[in-house]
Coordinates of C-alpha atoms and ligand atoms in Angstrom, one line a residue:
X1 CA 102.6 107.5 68.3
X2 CA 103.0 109.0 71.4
X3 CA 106.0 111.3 70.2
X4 CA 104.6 113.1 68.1
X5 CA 102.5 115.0 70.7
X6 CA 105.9 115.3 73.2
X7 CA 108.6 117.1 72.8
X8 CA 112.4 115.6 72.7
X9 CA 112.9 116.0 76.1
X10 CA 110.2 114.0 77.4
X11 CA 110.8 110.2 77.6
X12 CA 107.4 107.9 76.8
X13 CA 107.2 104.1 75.8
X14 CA 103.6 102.6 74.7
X15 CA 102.1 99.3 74.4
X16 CA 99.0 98.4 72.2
X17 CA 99.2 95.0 73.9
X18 CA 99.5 93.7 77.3
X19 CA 102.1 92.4 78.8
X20 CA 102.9 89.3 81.2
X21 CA 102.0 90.6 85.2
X22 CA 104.5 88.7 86.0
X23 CA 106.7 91.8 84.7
X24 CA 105.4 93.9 88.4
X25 CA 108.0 94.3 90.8
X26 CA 106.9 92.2 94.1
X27 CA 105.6 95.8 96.0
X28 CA 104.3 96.7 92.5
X29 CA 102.1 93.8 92.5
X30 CA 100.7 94.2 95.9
X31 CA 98.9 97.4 94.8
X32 CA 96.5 95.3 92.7
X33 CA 96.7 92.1 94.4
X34 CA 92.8 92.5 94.9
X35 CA 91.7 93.6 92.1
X36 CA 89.7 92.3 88.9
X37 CA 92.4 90.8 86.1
X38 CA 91.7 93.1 83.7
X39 CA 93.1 96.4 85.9
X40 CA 96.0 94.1 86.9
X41 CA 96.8 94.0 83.6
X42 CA 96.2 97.4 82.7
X43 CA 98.3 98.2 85.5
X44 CA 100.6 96.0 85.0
X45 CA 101.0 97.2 81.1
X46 CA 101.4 100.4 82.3
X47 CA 104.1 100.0 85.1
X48 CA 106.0 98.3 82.2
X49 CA 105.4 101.4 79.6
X50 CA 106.8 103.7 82.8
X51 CA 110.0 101.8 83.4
X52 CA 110.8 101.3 80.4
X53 CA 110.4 105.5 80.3
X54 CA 112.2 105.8 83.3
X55 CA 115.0 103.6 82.2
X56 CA 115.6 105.7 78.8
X57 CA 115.5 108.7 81.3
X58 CA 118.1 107.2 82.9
X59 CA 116.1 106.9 85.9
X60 CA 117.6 104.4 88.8
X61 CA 115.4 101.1 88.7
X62 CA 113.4 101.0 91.8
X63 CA 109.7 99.7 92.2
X64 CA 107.0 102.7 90.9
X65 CA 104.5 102.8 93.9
X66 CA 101.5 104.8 94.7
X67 CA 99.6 106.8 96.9
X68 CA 96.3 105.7 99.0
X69 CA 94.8 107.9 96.1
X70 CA 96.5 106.0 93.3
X71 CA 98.7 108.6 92.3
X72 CA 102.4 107.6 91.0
X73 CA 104.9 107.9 93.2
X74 CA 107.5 109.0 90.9
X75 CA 112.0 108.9 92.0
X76 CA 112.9 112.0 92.9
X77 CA 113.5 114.6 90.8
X78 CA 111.4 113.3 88.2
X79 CA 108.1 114.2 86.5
X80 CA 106.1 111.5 85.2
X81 CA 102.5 110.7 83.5
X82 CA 100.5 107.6 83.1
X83 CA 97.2 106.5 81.2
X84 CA 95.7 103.5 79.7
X85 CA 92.5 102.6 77.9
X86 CA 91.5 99.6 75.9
X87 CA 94.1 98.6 73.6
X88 CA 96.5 101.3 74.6
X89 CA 99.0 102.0 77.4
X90 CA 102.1 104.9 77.9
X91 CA 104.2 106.4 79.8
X92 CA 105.8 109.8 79.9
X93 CA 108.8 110.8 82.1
X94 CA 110.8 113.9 82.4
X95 CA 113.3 115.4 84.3
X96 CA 112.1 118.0 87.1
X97 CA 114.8 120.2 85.9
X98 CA 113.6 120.6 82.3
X99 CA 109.7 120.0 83.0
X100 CA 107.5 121.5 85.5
X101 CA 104.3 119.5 84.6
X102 CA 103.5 116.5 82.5
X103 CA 100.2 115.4 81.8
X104 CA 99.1 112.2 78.9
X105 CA 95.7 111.0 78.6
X106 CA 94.1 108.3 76.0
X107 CA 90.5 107.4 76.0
X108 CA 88.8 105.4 73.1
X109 CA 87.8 107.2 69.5
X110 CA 83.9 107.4 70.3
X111 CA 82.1 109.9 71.1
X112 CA 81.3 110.6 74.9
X113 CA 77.5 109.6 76.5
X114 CA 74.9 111.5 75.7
X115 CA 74.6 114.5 78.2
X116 CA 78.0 114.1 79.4
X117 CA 80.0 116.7 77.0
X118 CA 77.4 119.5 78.8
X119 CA 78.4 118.0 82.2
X120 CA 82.1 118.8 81.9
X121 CA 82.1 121.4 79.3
X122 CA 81.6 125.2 80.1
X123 CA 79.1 126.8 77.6
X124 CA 81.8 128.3 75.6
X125 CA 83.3 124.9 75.2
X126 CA 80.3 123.5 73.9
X127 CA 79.8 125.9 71.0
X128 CA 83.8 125.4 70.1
X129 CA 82.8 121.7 70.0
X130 CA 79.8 122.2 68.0
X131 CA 81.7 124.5 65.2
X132 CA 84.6 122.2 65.2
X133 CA 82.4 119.5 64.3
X134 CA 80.6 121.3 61.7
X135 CA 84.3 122.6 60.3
X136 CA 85.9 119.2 60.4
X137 CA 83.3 116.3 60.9
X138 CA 85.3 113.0 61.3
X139 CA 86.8 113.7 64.9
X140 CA 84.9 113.1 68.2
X141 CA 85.8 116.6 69.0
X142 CA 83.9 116.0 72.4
X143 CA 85.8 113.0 73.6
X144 CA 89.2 115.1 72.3
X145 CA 88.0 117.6 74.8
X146 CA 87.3 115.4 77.3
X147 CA 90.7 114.0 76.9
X148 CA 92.3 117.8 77.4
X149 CA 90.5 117.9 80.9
X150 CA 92.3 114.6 82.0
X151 CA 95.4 115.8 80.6
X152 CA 95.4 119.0 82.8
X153 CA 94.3 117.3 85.4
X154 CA 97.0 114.8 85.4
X155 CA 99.8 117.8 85.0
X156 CA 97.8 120.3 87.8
X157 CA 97.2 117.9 90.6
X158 CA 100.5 116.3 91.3
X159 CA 101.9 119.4 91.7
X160 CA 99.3 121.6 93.6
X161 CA 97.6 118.3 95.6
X162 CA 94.1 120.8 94.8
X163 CA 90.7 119.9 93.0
X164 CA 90.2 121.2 89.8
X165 CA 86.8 120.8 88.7
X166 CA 85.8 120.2 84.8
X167 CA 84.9 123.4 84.6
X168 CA 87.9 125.4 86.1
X169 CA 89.7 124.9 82.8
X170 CA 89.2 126.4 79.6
X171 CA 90.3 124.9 76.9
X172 CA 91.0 126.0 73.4
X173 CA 91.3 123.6 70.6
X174 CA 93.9 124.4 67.2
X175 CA 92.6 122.0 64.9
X176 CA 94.7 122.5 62.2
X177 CA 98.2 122.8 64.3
X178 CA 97.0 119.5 66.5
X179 CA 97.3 121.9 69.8
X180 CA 95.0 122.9 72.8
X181 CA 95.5 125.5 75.2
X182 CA 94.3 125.3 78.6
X183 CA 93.6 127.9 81.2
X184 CA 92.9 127.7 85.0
X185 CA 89.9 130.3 85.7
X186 CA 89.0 130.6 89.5
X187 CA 90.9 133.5 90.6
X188 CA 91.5 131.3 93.7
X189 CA 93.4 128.9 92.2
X190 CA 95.5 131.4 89.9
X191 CA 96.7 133.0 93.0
X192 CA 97.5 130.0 94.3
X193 CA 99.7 128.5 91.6
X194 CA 100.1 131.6 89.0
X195 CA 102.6 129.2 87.8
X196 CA 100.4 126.1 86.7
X197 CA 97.7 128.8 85.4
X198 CA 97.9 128.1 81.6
X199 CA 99.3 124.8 79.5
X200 CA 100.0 123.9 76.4
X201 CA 99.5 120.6 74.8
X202 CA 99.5 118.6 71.9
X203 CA 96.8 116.3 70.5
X204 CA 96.7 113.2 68.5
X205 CA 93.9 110.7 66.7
X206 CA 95.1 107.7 65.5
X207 CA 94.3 103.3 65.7
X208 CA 91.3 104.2 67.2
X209 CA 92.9 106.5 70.4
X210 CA 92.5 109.8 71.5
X211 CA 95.2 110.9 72.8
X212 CA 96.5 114.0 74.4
X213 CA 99.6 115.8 75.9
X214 CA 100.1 118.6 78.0
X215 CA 104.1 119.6 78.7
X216 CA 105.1 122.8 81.0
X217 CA 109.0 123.3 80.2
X218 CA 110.4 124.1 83.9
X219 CA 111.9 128.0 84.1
X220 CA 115.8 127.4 82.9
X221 CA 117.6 127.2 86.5
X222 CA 120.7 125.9 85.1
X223 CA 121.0 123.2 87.5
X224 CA 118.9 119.8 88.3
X225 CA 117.3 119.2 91.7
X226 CA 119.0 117.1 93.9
X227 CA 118.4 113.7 93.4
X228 CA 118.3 111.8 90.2
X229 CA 120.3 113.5 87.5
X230 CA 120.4 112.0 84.1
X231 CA 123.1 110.2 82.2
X232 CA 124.2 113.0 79.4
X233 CA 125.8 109.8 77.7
X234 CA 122.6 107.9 76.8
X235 CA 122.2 106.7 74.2
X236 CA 119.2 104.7 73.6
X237 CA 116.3 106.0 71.6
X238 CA 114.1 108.1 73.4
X239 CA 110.4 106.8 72.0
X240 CA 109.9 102.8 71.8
X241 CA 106.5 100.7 72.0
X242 CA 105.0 97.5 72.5
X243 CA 102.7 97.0 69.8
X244 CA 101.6 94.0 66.9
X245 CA 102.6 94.7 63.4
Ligands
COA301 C1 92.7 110.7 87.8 C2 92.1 110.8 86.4 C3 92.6 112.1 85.8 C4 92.6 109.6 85.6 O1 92.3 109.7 84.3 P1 91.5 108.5 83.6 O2 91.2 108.9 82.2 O3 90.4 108.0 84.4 O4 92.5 107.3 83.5 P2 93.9 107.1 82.8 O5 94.1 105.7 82.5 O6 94.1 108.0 81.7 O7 94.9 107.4 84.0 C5 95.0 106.6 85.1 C6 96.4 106.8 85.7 O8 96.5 108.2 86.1 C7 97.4 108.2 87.3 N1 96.7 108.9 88.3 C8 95.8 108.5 89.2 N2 95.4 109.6 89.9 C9 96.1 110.7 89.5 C10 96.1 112.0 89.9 N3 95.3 112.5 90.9 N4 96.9 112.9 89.2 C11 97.7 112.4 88.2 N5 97.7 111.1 87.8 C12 96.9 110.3 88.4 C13 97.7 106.7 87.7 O9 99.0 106.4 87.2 C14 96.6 106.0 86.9 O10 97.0 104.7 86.5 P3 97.4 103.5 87.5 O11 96.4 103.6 88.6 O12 97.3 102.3 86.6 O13 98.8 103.8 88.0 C15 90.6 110.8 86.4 O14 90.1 109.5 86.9 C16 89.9 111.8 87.3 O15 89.9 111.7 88.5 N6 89.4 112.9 86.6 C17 88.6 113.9 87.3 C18 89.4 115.1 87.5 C19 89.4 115.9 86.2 O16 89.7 115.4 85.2 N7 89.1 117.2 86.3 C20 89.2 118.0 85.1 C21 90.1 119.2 85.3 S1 90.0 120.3 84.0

């Protein structure tokens, strides 16, 4: 399902199920070798759902490690997202040359805690999510906007390395066209990446998923970064998944 809120460009690959750890790479696997099973196999799920995107990229193979922070260390040349939550795992990969910023984010169909929609939405938010409910009851609209937040978060911070706070973006929800717009408010952080200031994603509920997308198309330069380049002859589908019948 994850295609339908990427564009053609973007590779992704999702799994409804988990698959074996034994499919980590050896440095892979050393990232979780402490911790509980059930992130090593959410980890492990996901690594899979990311090589599998980096291979239809036409990526070259190599181990996908991380920073002390967690953050993917995606090949050169390369922009990438990863998220998983129960039952649900993806990967999204594009190249730098095409795509400036990539964000994904699933979280379970259920509305968030009490009090915590207030905690990371800005008052304006709030009432969007209380007429959108009122207009078209059936969605969590307060977990979807939750689920925006991540997805800017995940596009803005591997390119800036800054905080962005829940309430330094502003999100407008379409909830006819299935699209959200974001936009950066401090006047700080505008001036310091005028660039990353606005996004524009899509938005998806489906098998019991949120799920969310946010895509910045890179300025047409002509040429790709040094570094990876991708095979123009691929040929393999761009979108495939792991998932039961
Ligand atoms: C980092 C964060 C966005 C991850 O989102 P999440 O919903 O908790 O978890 P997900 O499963 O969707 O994503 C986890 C994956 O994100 C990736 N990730 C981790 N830190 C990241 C970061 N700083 N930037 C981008 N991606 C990150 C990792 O690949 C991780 O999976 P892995 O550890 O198995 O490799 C979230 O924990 C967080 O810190 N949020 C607070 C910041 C925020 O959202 N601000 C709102 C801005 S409007």
């Amino acid at each position: 399902m994850i295609e339908e809120v990427l564009p053609s460009h973007v590779r992704a690959f999702e799994a409804f199920e988990h698959v074996p750890f034994s499919t980590l790479r050896p440095q892979e696997a050393t990232l979780v070798a402490k911790a509980v099973e059930g992130r090593r196999r959410e980890f492990a799920t996901a690594r899979y759902c990311a090589h599998q995107a980096l291979d239809a990229l036409g990526a070259p193979d190599a181990p996908l490690l991380a920073t002390p922070r967690g953050l993917p260390v995606w090949p050169e040349a390369v922009r990438g997202a990863i998220t998983h939550t129960t039952g649900y795992h993806a990967a999204a990969v594009a190249d730098a040359s095409r795509v400036a910023a990539l964000g994904i984010d699933a979280e379970p169909d259920r509305p968030l805690p009490g009090g915590v929609l207030e905690s990371i939405a800005l008052p304006e938010e709030i009432a969007q999510v209380t007429r959108l409910t009122a207009r078209h009851p059936g969605i969590n609209w307060d977990k979807l906007l939750f689920s925006t937040k991540e997805s800017v978060y995940k596009a803005w911070f591997p390119q800036t390395s800054l905080a962005l706070e829940f309430e330094d973006a502003l999100i407008r929800i379409d909830p006819v066209g299935r699209t959200f717009s974001a936009r950066v408010l401090p006047p700080a952080l505008v001036a310091a990446e005028p660039g990353l200031s606005t996004f524009a994603g899509r938005w998806l509920v489906r098998r019991g998923i949120v799920l969310t997308a946010i895509t910045m198309d890179a300025p047409t330069s002509g040429r790709a970064p040094a570094g990876h380049r991708p095979d123009p002859e691929h040929k393999r589908p761009p979108i495939t998944s792991v998932s039961s019948p």
